[in-house]
CSV table of C-alpha atoms (C1' of nucleotides) in Angstrom, one decimal:
chain,number,residue,atom,x,y,z
A,1,MET,CA,101.8,113.5,132.2
A,2,ALA,CA,104.6,112.9,129.7
A,3,GLY,CA,105.4,114.7,126.5
A,4,LEU,CA,104.8,118.3,127.5
A,5,GLY,CA,108.4,119.3,127.9
A,6,ALA,CA,108.7,122.0,125.3
A,7,PRO,CA,105.2,123.1,124.2
A,8,LEU,CA,104.5,125.0,127.4
A,9,LEU,CA,105.6,128.5,126.4
A,10,GLY,CA,105.5,129.8,122.9
A,11,LEU,CA,108.2,127.3,122.1
A,12,GLU,CA,105.9,124.8,120.3
A,13,LYS,CA,107.4,122.0,118.3
A,14,LYS,CA,108.2,123.5,114.9
A,15,SER,CA,107.0,121.7,111.8
A,16,LEU,CA,109.6,120.2,109.5
A,17,ARG,CA,108.8,122.9,107.0
A,18,GLU,CA,109.7,125.6,109.6
A,19,GLN,CA,112.8,123.7,110.6
A,20,ALA,CA,113.9,123.5,107.0
A,21,LEU,CA,113.2,127.2,106.5
A,22,SER,CA,115.4,128.2,109.4
A,23,ALA,CA,118.2,125.8,108.4
A,24,LEU,CA,118.2,127.0,104.8
A,25,ARG,CA,118.1,130.7,105.9
A,26,THR,CA,121.0,130.2,108.2
A,27,ALA,CA,122.9,128.2,105.5
A,28,ILE,CA,122.4,131.0,103.0
A,29,THR,CA,123.0,134.0,105.2
A,30,SER,CA,126.1,132.4,106.7
A,31,GLY,CA,127.6,131.7,103.3
A,32,GLU,CA,127.5,128.0,103.7
A,33,LEU,CA,125.4,128.0,100.6
A,34,GLU,CA,127.4,130.4,98.5
A,35,PRO,CA,125.7,133.0,96.3
A,36,GLY,CA,125.0,131.8,92.8
A,37,ARG,CA,125.0,128.2,94.0
A,38,HIS,CA,122.5,126.1,92.2
A,39,LEU,CA,120.0,124.4,94.4
A,40,VAL,CA,118.8,120.9,93.6
A,41,GLU,CA,115.6,119.8,95.3
A,42,THR,CA,116.6,116.2,95.6
A,43,GLU,CA,120.0,117.0,97.1
A,44,LEU,CA,118.5,119.4,99.7
A,45,SER,CA,115.7,117.1,100.7
A,46,GLU,CA,118.2,114.3,101.3
A,47,MET,CA,120.5,116.7,103.2
A,48,LEU,CA,117.7,117.9,105.4
A,49,GLN,CA,116.1,114.5,105.6
A,50,ILE,CA,112.7,115.7,104.5
A,51,SER,CA,110.6,115.0,101.5
A,52,ARG,CA,110.7,117.2,98.4
A,53,GLY,CA,107.1,118.3,98.9
A,54,THR,CA,107.8,119.8,102.3
A,55,LEU,CA,111.0,121.3,101.1
A,56,ARG,CA,109.4,123.0,98.2
A,57,GLU,CA,107.0,124.8,100.5
A,58,ALA,CA,110.0,126.2,102.4
A,59,LEU,CA,111.7,127.1,99.1
A,60,ARG,CA,108.7,129.2,97.9
A,61,GLN,CA,109.0,131.2,101.1
A,62,LEU,CA,112.7,131.8,100.7
A,63,GLU,CA,112.1,132.8,97.1
A,64,GLN,CA,109.7,135.4,98.2
A,65,GLU,CA,112.0,136.7,100.9
A,66,GLY,CA,114.5,137.4,98.1
A,67,LEU,CA,117.1,134.9,99.2
A,68,LEU,CA,116.7,132.7,96.1
A,69,SER,CA,116.3,133.6,92.5
A,70,ALA,CA,114.4,131.5,90.0
A,71,GLY,CA,116.1,130.5,86.8
A,72,PRO,CA,114.6,129.3,83.5
A,73,ARG,CA,112.9,126.1,84.3
A,74,GLY,CA,112.0,126.7,87.9
A,75,ARG,CA,115.7,126.2,88.8
A,76,LEU,CA,116.5,128.0,92.0
A,77,SER,CA,119.9,129.4,93.0
A,78,VAL,CA,121.1,131.5,95.9
A,79,ARG,CA,120.7,135.1,95.0
A,80,HIS,CA,123.8,137.1,94.1
A,81,LEU,CA,124.0,140.7,95.3
A,82,ASP,CA,126.1,143.4,93.7
A,83,GLU,CA,126.8,146.7,95.2
A,84,LYS,CA,123.9,148.5,93.6
A,85,GLU,CA,121.5,145.9,95.0
A,86,ILE,CA,123.0,146.3,98.5
A,87,ARG,CA,122.4,150.0,98.2
A,88,ASP,CA,118.9,149.4,97.0
A,89,ILE,CA,118.1,147.1,99.9
A,90,TYR,CA,119.4,149.6,102.4
A,91,ALA,CA,117.3,152.4,100.7
A,92,VAL,CA,114.2,150.4,101.3
A,93,ARG,CA,115.4,149.5,104.8
A,94,ALA,CA,115.9,153.1,105.5
A,95,ALA,CA,112.4,154.0,104.3
A,96,LEU,CA,110.9,151.4,106.6
A,97,GLU,CA,112.9,152.2,109.7
A,98,SER,CA,112.5,156.0,109.3
A,99,LEU,CA,108.7,155.3,109.3
A,100,ALA,CA,109.3,153.3,112.5
A,101,ALA,CA,111.2,156.1,114.2
A,102,ARG,CA,108.6,158.7,113.1
A,103,THR,CA,105.8,156.5,114.4
A,104,LEU,CA,107.5,155.9,117.7
A,105,CYS,CA,107.8,159.6,118.3
A,106,GLU,CA,104.1,160.1,117.9
A,107,LEU,CA,103.2,157.2,120.3
A,108,PRO,CA,101.3,158.1,123.5
A,109,ASP,CA,103.4,156.2,126.0
A,110,ARG,CA,107.0,156.4,125.0
A,111,GLN,CA,108.0,155.1,128.4
A,112,HIS,CA,107.7,151.4,127.4
A,113,VAL,CA,109.4,152.2,124.1
A,114,THR,CA,112.4,153.8,125.7
A,115,GLU,CA,112.7,151.0,128.1
A,116,SER,CA,112.6,148.2,125.5
A,117,LEU,CA,115.1,150.0,123.3
A,118,HIS,CA,117.5,150.6,126.2
A,119,LYS,CA,117.3,146.9,126.9
A,120,ALA,CA,118.2,146.2,123.3
A,121,ILE,CA,121.1,148.6,123.6
A,122,ASP,CA,122.3,146.8,126.7
A,123,ALA,CA,122.3,143.5,124.8
A,124,MET,CA,124.4,145.1,122.1
A,125,THR,CA,126.8,146.5,124.7
A,126,GLU,CA,127.1,143.1,126.2
A,127,ALA,CA,127.8,141.5,122.8
A,128,THR,CA,130.6,144.0,122.0
A,129,ASN,CA,133.2,141.5,123.2
A,130,GLY,CA,131.4,138.5,121.7
A,131,SER,CA,131.7,137.0,118.2
A,132,LEU,CA,131.0,138.9,115.0
A,133,GLU,CA,127.8,136.8,114.6
A,134,GLU,CA,126.6,137.7,118.1
A,135,ARG,CA,127.1,141.4,117.5
A,136,ILE,CA,125.3,141.3,114.2
A,137,GLU,CA,122.5,139.4,115.8
A,138,SER,CA,122.0,141.9,118.6
A,139,ASP,CA,122.2,144.7,116.1
A,140,LEU,CA,119.4,143.2,114.0
A,141,GLU,CA,117.4,142.6,117.1
A,142,PHE,CA,117.6,146.3,118.0
A,143,HIS,CA,116.3,147.3,114.6
A,144,ARG,CA,113.6,144.6,114.6
A,145,THR,CA,112.5,145.9,118.0
A,146,LEU,CA,112.3,149.4,116.6
A,147,CYS,CA,109.7,148.1,114.1
A,148,ARG,CA,107.9,145.9,116.5
A,149,LEU,CA,107.4,148.6,119.1
A,150,THR,CA,105.4,150.7,116.6
A,151,GLY,CA,102.6,148.3,116.8
A,152,ASN,CA,102.3,148.3,113.1
A,153,GLU,CA,102.2,144.7,112.2
A,154,THR,CA,102.5,145.4,108.5
A,155,LEU,CA,105.7,147.4,109.0
A,156,LEU,CA,107.2,144.6,111.1
A,157,HIS,CA,106.3,142.0,108.6
A,158,SER,CA,107.8,144.1,105.7
A,159,TRP,CA,111.0,144.6,107.7
A,160,GLU,CA,111.2,140.9,108.5
A,161,SER,CA,110.7,140.0,104.9
A,162,LEU,CA,113.7,142.2,104.1
A,163,GLU,CA,115.8,140.8,107.0
A,164,GLY,CA,117.1,138.0,104.9
A,165,SER,CA,118.3,140.4,102.3
A,166,ILE,CA,119.9,142.6,104.9
A,167,ARG,CA,121.8,139.6,106.3
A,168,MET,CA,122.9,138.7,102.8
A,169,SER,CA,124.2,142.2,102.3
A,170,ILE,CA,126.3,142.0,105.4
A,171,MET,CA,127.6,138.6,104.6
A,172,PHE,CA,128.3,139.6,101.1
A,173,ALA,CA,130.2,142.7,102.0
A,174,GLY,CA,132.1,140.8,104.6
A,175,LEU,CA,131.5,140.5,108.3
A,176,GLU,CA,134.4,142.8,109.2
A,177,LYS,CA,132.8,145.6,107.2
A,178,GLY,CA,129.4,144.8,108.7
A,179,VAL,CA,130.5,145.2,112.3
A,180,ARG,CA,131.6,148.8,111.5
A,181,ASN,CA,127.9,149.6,111.8
A,182,MET,CA,127.4,148.1,115.2
A,183,SER,CA,128.5,151.1,117.1
A,184,VAL,CA,126.6,151.3,120.4
A,185,ASP,CA,126.9,155.1,120.5
A,186,ARG,CA,125.2,155.6,117.1
A,187,HIS,CA,122.3,153.4,118.3
A,188,LYS,CA,122.1,155.4,121.5
A,189,ASP,CA,121.7,158.5,119.3
A,190,ILE,CA,118.7,156.9,117.6
A,191,VAL,CA,117.1,156.2,120.9
A,192,GLY,CA,117.9,159.6,122.1
A,193,ALA,CA,116.3,161.2,119.1
A,194,ILE,CA,113.2,159.2,119.7
A,195,ASP,CA,113.2,160.2,123.3
A,196,THR,CA,112.9,163.8,122.4
A,197,GLY,CA,109.7,163.0,120.5
A,198,ASP,CA,111.0,165.1,117.6
A,199,ALA,CA,109.8,163.0,114.6
A,200,THR,CA,111.9,165.0,112.1
A,201,LEU,CA,115.1,164.6,114.1
A,202,ALA,CA,114.4,160.9,114.7
A,203,ARG,CA,113.9,160.3,111.0
A,204,LYS,CA,117.0,162.2,110.1
A,205,THR,CA,119.1,160.3,112.6
A,206,ILE,CA,117.9,156.9,111.2
A,207,LEU,CA,118.4,158.0,107.6
A,208,GLU,CA,122.0,159.1,108.4
A,209,HIS,CA,122.6,155.8,110.2
A,210,MET,CA,121.4,153.8,107.2
A,211,ASP,CA,123.4,156.0,104.8
A,212,THR,CA,126.6,155.4,106.6
A,213,ALA,CA,125.7,151.7,107.1
A,214,ALA,CA,125.2,151.2,103.4
A,215,ALA,CA,128.4,153.2,102.6
A,216,ASN,CA,130.4,151.1,105.0
A,217,LEU,CA,129.2,147.9,103.3
A,218,VAL,CA,130.0,148.9,99.8
A,219,ALA,CA,133.1,150.8,100.5
B,1,MET,CA,103.9,122.8,64.2
B,2,ALA,CA,101.2,122.6,66.9
B,3,GLY,CA,101.2,123.7,70.5
B,4,LEU,CA,103.2,126.9,70.1
B,5,GLY,CA,100.3,129.3,70.4
B,6,ALA,CA,101.1,131.1,73.6
B,7,PRO,CA,104.7,130.5,74.6
B,8,LEU,CA,106.1,132.9,72.0
B,9,LEU,CA,106.4,136.2,73.9
B,10,GLY,CA,106.8,136.4,77.6
B,11,LEU,CA,103.4,134.8,77.8
B,12,GLU,CA,104.7,131.4,78.7
B,13,LYS,CA,102.3,128.8,80.0
B,14,LYS,CA,101.9,129.4,83.7
B,15,SER,CA,102.3,126.5,86.0
B,16,LEU,CA,99.3,125.3,87.9
B,17,ARG,CA,100.8,126.8,91.0
B,18,GLU,CA,100.9,130.2,89.5
B,19,GLN,CA,97.4,129.8,88.1
B,20,ALA,CA,96.1,128.9,91.6
B,21,LEU,CA,98.0,131.8,93.0
B,22,SER,CA,96.3,134.3,90.7
B,23,ALA,CA,92.9,132.7,91.1
B,24,LEU,CA,93.1,132.8,94.9
B,25,ARG,CA,94.4,136.3,94.9
B,26,THR,CA,91.5,137.4,92.8
B,27,ALA,CA,89.0,135.5,94.8
B,28,ILE,CA,90.2,137.1,98.0
B,29,THR,CA,90.7,140.7,96.8
B,30,SER,CA,87.3,140.6,95.1
B,31,GLY,CA,85.6,139.5,98.2
B,32,GLU,CA,84.5,136.2,96.7
B,33,LEU,CA,86.3,134.6,99.6
B,34,GLU,CA,85.1,136.8,102.4
B,35,PRO,CA,87.4,138.0,105.2
B,36,GLY,CA,87.6,135.6,108.1
B,37,ARG,CA,86.5,132.7,105.9
B,38,HIS,CA,88.1,129.5,106.9
B,39,LEU,CA,90.1,127.8,104.1
B,40,VAL,CA,90.1,124.1,103.8
B,41,GLU,CA,92.8,122.6,101.7
B,42,THR,CA,90.8,119.7,100.4
B,43,GLU,CA,88.0,122.0,99.4
B,44,LEU,CA,90.2,124.4,97.6
B,45,SER,CA,92.2,121.7,95.8
B,46,GLU,CA,89.0,120.2,94.5
B,47,MET,CA,87.6,123.6,93.5
B,48,LEU,CA,90.8,124.5,91.6
B,49,GLN,CA,91.2,121.0,90.3
B,50,ILE,CA,94.8,120.7,91.6
B,51,SER,CA,96.5,118.5,94.1
B,52,ARG,CA,96.9,119.6,97.7
B,53,GLY,CA,100.7,119.7,97.4
B,54,THR,CA,100.6,122.2,94.6
B,55,LEU,CA,97.9,124.2,96.3
B,56,ARG,CA,99.9,124.4,99.5
B,57,GLU,CA,102.8,126.0,97.7
B,58,ALA,CA,100.5,128.8,96.6
B,59,LEU,CA,99.0,129.1,100.0
B,60,ARG,CA,102.4,129.7,101.6
B,61,GLN,CA,103.0,132.6,99.2
B,62,LEU,CA,99.6,134.1,99.9
B,63,GLU,CA,100.3,133.8,103.6
B,64,GLN,CA,103.5,135.7,103.3
B,65,GLU,CA,101.8,138.4,101.2
B,66,GLY,CA,99.5,139.0,104.2
B,67,LEU,CA,96.3,137.8,102.5
B,68,LEU,CA,95.9,134.8,104.8
B,69,SER,CA,96.4,134.5,108.5
B,70,ALA,CA,97.4,131.3,110.2
B,71,GLY,CA,95.4,129.9,113.0
B,72,PRO,CA,96.2,127.5,115.8
B,73,ARG,CA,96.7,124.2,113.9
B,74,GLY,CA,98.0,125.6,110.7
B,75,ARG,CA,94.4,126.5,109.8
B,76,LEU,CA,94.4,129.3,107.3
B,77,SER,CA,91.7,131.9,107.0
B,78,VAL,CA,91.3,135.0,104.9
B,79,ARG,CA,92.8,138.0,106.7
B,80,HIS,CA,90.4,140.4,108.3
B,81,LEU,CA,91.4,144.1,108.3
B,82,ASP,CA,90.2,146.6,110.8
B,83,GLU,CA,90.6,150.4,110.3
B,84,LYS,CA,93.9,150.5,112.2
B,85,GLU,CA,95.4,147.9,110.0
B,86,ILE,CA,94.3,149.7,106.9
B,87,ARG,CA,96.0,152.9,108.2
B,88,ASP,CA,99.1,150.8,109.0
B,89,ILE,CA,99.2,149.3,105.5
B,90,TYR,CA,98.9,152.8,104.0
B,91,ALA,CA,101.7,154.1,106.3
B,92,VAL,CA,104.1,151.5,104.9
B,93,ARG,CA,102.8,152.1,101.4
B,94,ALA,CA,103.5,155.8,101.9
B,95,ALA,CA,107.0,155.1,103.1
B,96,LEU,CA,107.8,152.9,100.0
B,97,GLU,CA,106.3,155.3,97.5
B,98,SER,CA,107.8,158.4,99.0
B,99,LEU,CA,111.2,156.6,98.6
B,100,ALA,CA,110.2,155.9,95.0
B,101,ALA,CA,109.3,159.5,94.3
B,102,ARG,CA,112.5,160.7,95.9
B,103,THR,CA,114.6,158.2,93.9
B,104,LEU,CA,113.0,159.2,90.6
B,105,CYS,CA,113.9,162.8,91.2
B,106,GLU,CA,117.5,161.9,91.5
B,107,LEU,CA,117.6,159.8,88.4
B,108,PRO,CA,119.9,161.0,85.5
B,109,ASP,CA,117.4,160.7,82.7
B,110,ARG,CA,113.9,161.7,83.8
B,111,GLN,CA,112.8,161.8,80.2
B,112,HIS,CA,111.8,158.2,80.1
B,113,VAL,CA,110.3,158.4,83.5
B,114,THR,CA,108.0,161.3,82.7
B,115,GLU,CA,107.0,159.5,79.5
B,116,SER,CA,106.1,156.3,81.2
B,117,LEU,CA,104.2,158.0,83.9
B,118,HIS,CA,102.2,160.1,81.5
B,119,LYS,CA,101.3,156.9,79.7
B,120,ALA,CA,100.0,155.5,82.9
B,121,ILE,CA,98.0,158.7,83.5
B,122,ASP,CA,96.5,158.4,80.1
B,123,ALA,CA,95.4,154.9,80.9
B,124,MET,CA,93.8,156.2,84.1
B,125,THR,CA,92.0,158.9,82.2
B,126,GLU,CA,90.8,156.4,79.7
B,127,ALA,CA,89.5,154.2,82.5
B,128,THR,CA,87.6,157.1,84.1
B,129,ASN,CA,84.4,156.0,82.4
B,130,GLY,CA,85.0,152.3,82.9
B,131,SER,CA,84.1,150.0,85.7
B,132,LEU,CA,85.2,150.5,89.2
B,133,GLU,CA,87.5,147.5,88.9
B,134,GLU,CA,89.2,149.0,85.8
B,135,ARG,CA,89.8,152.3,87.5
B,136,ILE,CA,91.3,150.6,90.5
B,137,GLU,CA,93.5,148.5,88.2
B,138,SER,CA,94.8,151.5,86.3
B,139,ASP,CA,95.5,153.3,89.6
B,140,LEU,CA,97.5,150.5,91.0
B,141,GLU,CA,99.3,150.2,87.7
B,142,PHE,CA,100.4,153.8,88.0
B,143,HIS,CA,101.8,153.3,91.5
B,144,ARG,CA,103.5,150.1,90.5
B,145,THR,CA,105.1,151.9,87.6
B,146,LEU,CA,106.3,154.5,90.0
B,147,CYS,CA,108.2,151.9,91.9
B,148,ARG,CA,109.4,150.0,88.8
B,149,LEU,CA,110.9,153.1,87.2
B,150,THR,CA,113.3,153.6,90.1
B,151,GLY,CA,115.2,150.5,89.0
B,152,ASN,CA,115.2,149.4,92.6
B,153,GLU,CA,114.1,145.8,92.3
B,154,THR,CA,113.9,145.4,96.1
B,155,LEU,CA,111.6,148.4,96.3
B,156,LEU,CA,109.4,147.0,93.5
B,157,HIS,CA,109.3,143.6,95.2
B,158,SER,CA,108.4,145.1,98.6
B,159,TRP,CA,105.6,147.1,97.0
B,160,GLU,CA,104.2,144.1,95.1
B,161,SER,CA,104.3,142.1,98.3
B,162,LEU,CA,102.1,144.8,99.8
B,163,GLU,CA,99.8,145.1,96.8
B,164,GLY,CA,97.5,142.3,98.0
B,165,SER,CA,97.0,144.1,101.3
B,166,ILE,CA,96.3,147.3,99.5
B,167,ARG,CA,93.7,145.6,97.3
B,168,MET,CA,92.2,144.1,100.4
B,169,SER,CA,92.1,147.6,102.1
B,170,ILE,CA,90.2,149.0,99.1
B,171,MET,CA,87.8,146.1,99.0
B,172,PHE,CA,87.3,146.2,102.7
B,173,ALA,CA,86.5,149.9,102.8
B,174,GLY,CA,84.2,149.5,99.9
B,175,LEU,CA,84.9,150.2,96.2
B,176,GLU,CA,82.9,153.4,96.2
B,177,LYS,CA,85.2,154.8,98.8
B,178,GLY,CA,88.2,153.4,97.0
B,179,VAL,CA,87.5,155.3,93.8
B,180,ARG,CA,87.6,158.6,95.6
B,181,ASN,CA,91.4,158.2,95.4
B,182,MET,CA,91.5,157.7,91.7
B,183,SER,CA,91.5,161.4,90.8
B,184,VAL,CA,93.5,161.9,87.7
B,185,ASP,CA,94.5,165.4,88.7
B,186,ARG,CA,96.0,164.4,91.9
B,187,HIS,CA,98.2,161.9,90.1
B,188,LYS,CA,99.2,164.6,87.6
B,189,ASP,CA,100.4,166.5,90.6
B,190,ILE,CA,102.7,163.7,91.6
B,191,VAL,CA,104.2,163.5,88.1
B,192,GLY,CA,104.5,167.2,88.1
B,193,ALA,CA,106.4,167.2,91.3
B,194,ILE,CA,108.7,164.6,90.0
B,195,ASP,CA,109.2,166.5,86.8
B,196,THR,CA,110.5,169.5,88.8
B,197,GLY,CA,113.3,167.2,90.2
B,198,ASP,CA,112.6,168.6,93.7
B,199,ALA,CA,112.8,165.5,95.8
B,200,THR,CA,111.4,167.2,98.9
B,201,LEU,CA,108.3,168.4,97.0
B,202,ALA,CA,107.8,165.0,95.4
B,203,ARG,CA,108.0,163.2,98.7
B,204,LYS,CA,105.6,165.7,100.2
B,205,THR,CA,103.1,165.3,97.4
B,206,ILE,CA,103.1,161.5,97.7
B,207,LEU,CA,102.8,161.6,101.4
B,208,GLU,CA,99.8,163.9,101.2
B,209,HIS,CA,98.2,161.7,98.5
B,210,MET,CA,98.6,158.6,100.7
B,211,ASP,CA,97.3,160.5,103.7
B,212,THR,CA,94.1,161.5,102.1
B,213,ALA,CA,93.8,158.1,100.5
B,214,ALA,CA,94.0,156.4,103.8
B,215,ALA,CA,91.6,158.9,105.3
B,216,ASN,CA,89.1,158.4,102.5
B,217,LEU,CA,89.2,154.6,103.1
B,218,VAL,CA,88.6,154.7,106.8
B,219,ALA,CA,86.3,157.6,106.8
C,1,DT,C1',72.1,115.4,135.3
C,2,DT,C1',77.0,115.1,135.4
C,3,DA,C1',81.4,113.1,134.4
C,4,DC,C1',84.1,110.2,132.1
C,5,DT,C1',85.5,107.3,128.1
C,6,DA,C1',85.7,105.6,123.6
C,7,DC,C1',85.2,106.6,119.0
C,8,DC,C1',84.5,108.9,114.7
C,9,DG,C1',85.1,112.5,111.3
C,10,DA,C1',87.7,116.3,109.5
C,11,DC,C1',91.9,118.4,108.4
C,12,DT,C1',96.7,119.3,108.2
C,13,DG,C1',101.7,117.4,108.0
C,14,DT,C1',104.4,114.6,105.3
C,15,DT,C1',106.0,111.2,102.0
C,16,DA,C1',107.0,108.4,97.8
C,17,DG,C1',106.4,108.0,93.1
C,18,DC,C1',105.0,109.1,88.3
C,19,DA,C1',105.3,112.2,84.2
C,20,DG,C1',107.2,115.5,81.2
C,21,DT,C1',111.1,118.2,79.6
C,22,DC,C1',115.6,120.1,78.9
C,23,DG,C1',120.5,119.5,78.2
C,24,DA,C1',124.4,116.8,77.3
C,25,DC,C1',126.5,113.2,75.2
C,26,DT,C1',126.9,109.9,71.5
C,27,DT,C1',126.5,108.2,67.0
C,28,DA,C1',126.0,108.3,62.2
C,29,DA,C1',125.7,110.6,57.8
C,30,DG,C1',127.4,114.3,54.7
D,1,DC,C1',135.5,117.9,60.5
D,2,DT,C1',130.8,119.3,60.8
D,3,DT,C1',126.1,118.6,61.4
D,4,DA,C1',121.9,116.2,62.4
D,5,DA,C1',119.4,112.6,64.8
D,6,DG,C1',118.9,109.7,68.6
D,7,DT,C1',119.5,108.4,73.5
D,8,DC,C1',120.3,108.8,78.3
D,9,DG,C1',120.4,111.2,82.7
D,10,DA,C1',118.9,114.8,85.7
D,11,DC,C1',115.6,117.6,87.6
D,12,DT,C1',111.2,119.9,88.3
D,13,DG,C1',105.8,119.8,88.2
D,14,DC,C1',102.3,117.4,90.0
D,15,DT,C1',99.6,113.8,92.3
D,16,DA,C1',97.7,110.3,95.4
D,17,DA,C1',98.0,108.2,99.7
D,18,DC,C1',99.4,107.5,104.7
D,19,DA,C1',99.8,109.3,109.5
D,20,DG,C1',98.9,112.0,113.4
D,21,DT,C1',95.9,115.0,116.0
D,22,DC,C1',92.2,117.9,117.6
D,23,DG,C1',87.1,118.5,118.4
D,24,DG,C1',83.0,116.8,119.0
D,25,DT,C1',79.6,113.2,119.9
D,26,DA,C1',77.5,109.1,121.6
D,27,DG,C1',77.3,106.0,125.2
D,28,DT,C1',77.8,104.4,130.0
D,29,DA,C1',78.0,104.5,134.9
D,30,DA,C1',77.4,107.0,139.3
DNA sequence: TTACTACCGACTGTTAGCAGTCGACTTAAG
DNA sequence: CTTAAGTCGACTGCTAACAGTCGGTAGTAA
């Protein structure tokens, strides 16, 4: 009867590897591990209190997410983004999300879609007076929802693979620049466009949103 | 004076992890490891003659590439694709490659681009009488080149992350269906559209190509 | 037969440790 | 002072072994 506190819902006990993954992702996208920083496996494993083997599995994943770059002898360092790379990341992001918007327009029951998106917007509105981190979080949640609602698992997976790079872009440009893109109204426009069911309009709206977002970051 | 056979060019001696990665990728996309097949770490490590630790690093990467799916207790199995998933994969692929085509049109020197693409087309033409595998290989090389030439590393990386899923789609649908999409002429059309510098046309051409490609696979 | 329990085999999660290599620093010869 | 050889430390690549857990199976009692 004991020991079943957490594992009831989907909140199962995460493996050490997953914990390390989350911890490192947060450390990197928060700037605690500054870009260019050289990562030493022994150091990290001691910090996180896990073995090198377990750590290395997490590092491979971060490497593939684009948060780490590999040097000459397998040396890993935190990826450094310049302005061109930020624009490139946002170009790919725009391609993915415009596909999402287009797909949502062609969905049979847009009722549930609209509902979920409005819920996400509400969360953003609520976060307006919160911390910068909270606002960014709710914004990303909105866009992640956009991809999830399409029902295209591959699309969602691709977007999530890019999420780390997106976070780095925002962090890199500076959070104060990043929040310029958190306008609730602009996001309402996106939902509105999807509501009309006009795929061309929805795509255009997303592309414009991404364009200005990228411009705001590198400006 | 001995032992410097390979490491001269970029052909450095690959680590065991990378070798295992390639071997497994090939085994999966060739169907040697059939979809749904349950993977046991101890079995694989013995087969590949490497330790479980090294193997696990490779497995993490394959998992993130979408070639493996994780079951209840960390059990991994070869991903199984149904027709919807194939369509979904090709939708994402289309989004990425249409971005590539659009980007190439806006590039300052399209001279080099045209040259490289024509070279890729020549390789396809040469492979026309070769084996099915060779034809597929040259086709993928063409599309990979498309992404590489944009200079957008993120785009290339995203496409390569999807490449395994694309290969699985072709394998899954059957190679004889897959080769229907290897028409040299249709690829010449793509290059032609890019040559004109008309981004809208280039995008449209790629989207049509991907549409028929997906249709051919699930038909 | 049914239900319950104890046990065994299989497999993943995790760890500590060995081995090879590259770079920096030191030392000695010119 | 400069250069070449030797040495040490740091760090990654890789491996073998331990630990925990789930699923099934045999055995026992009602």
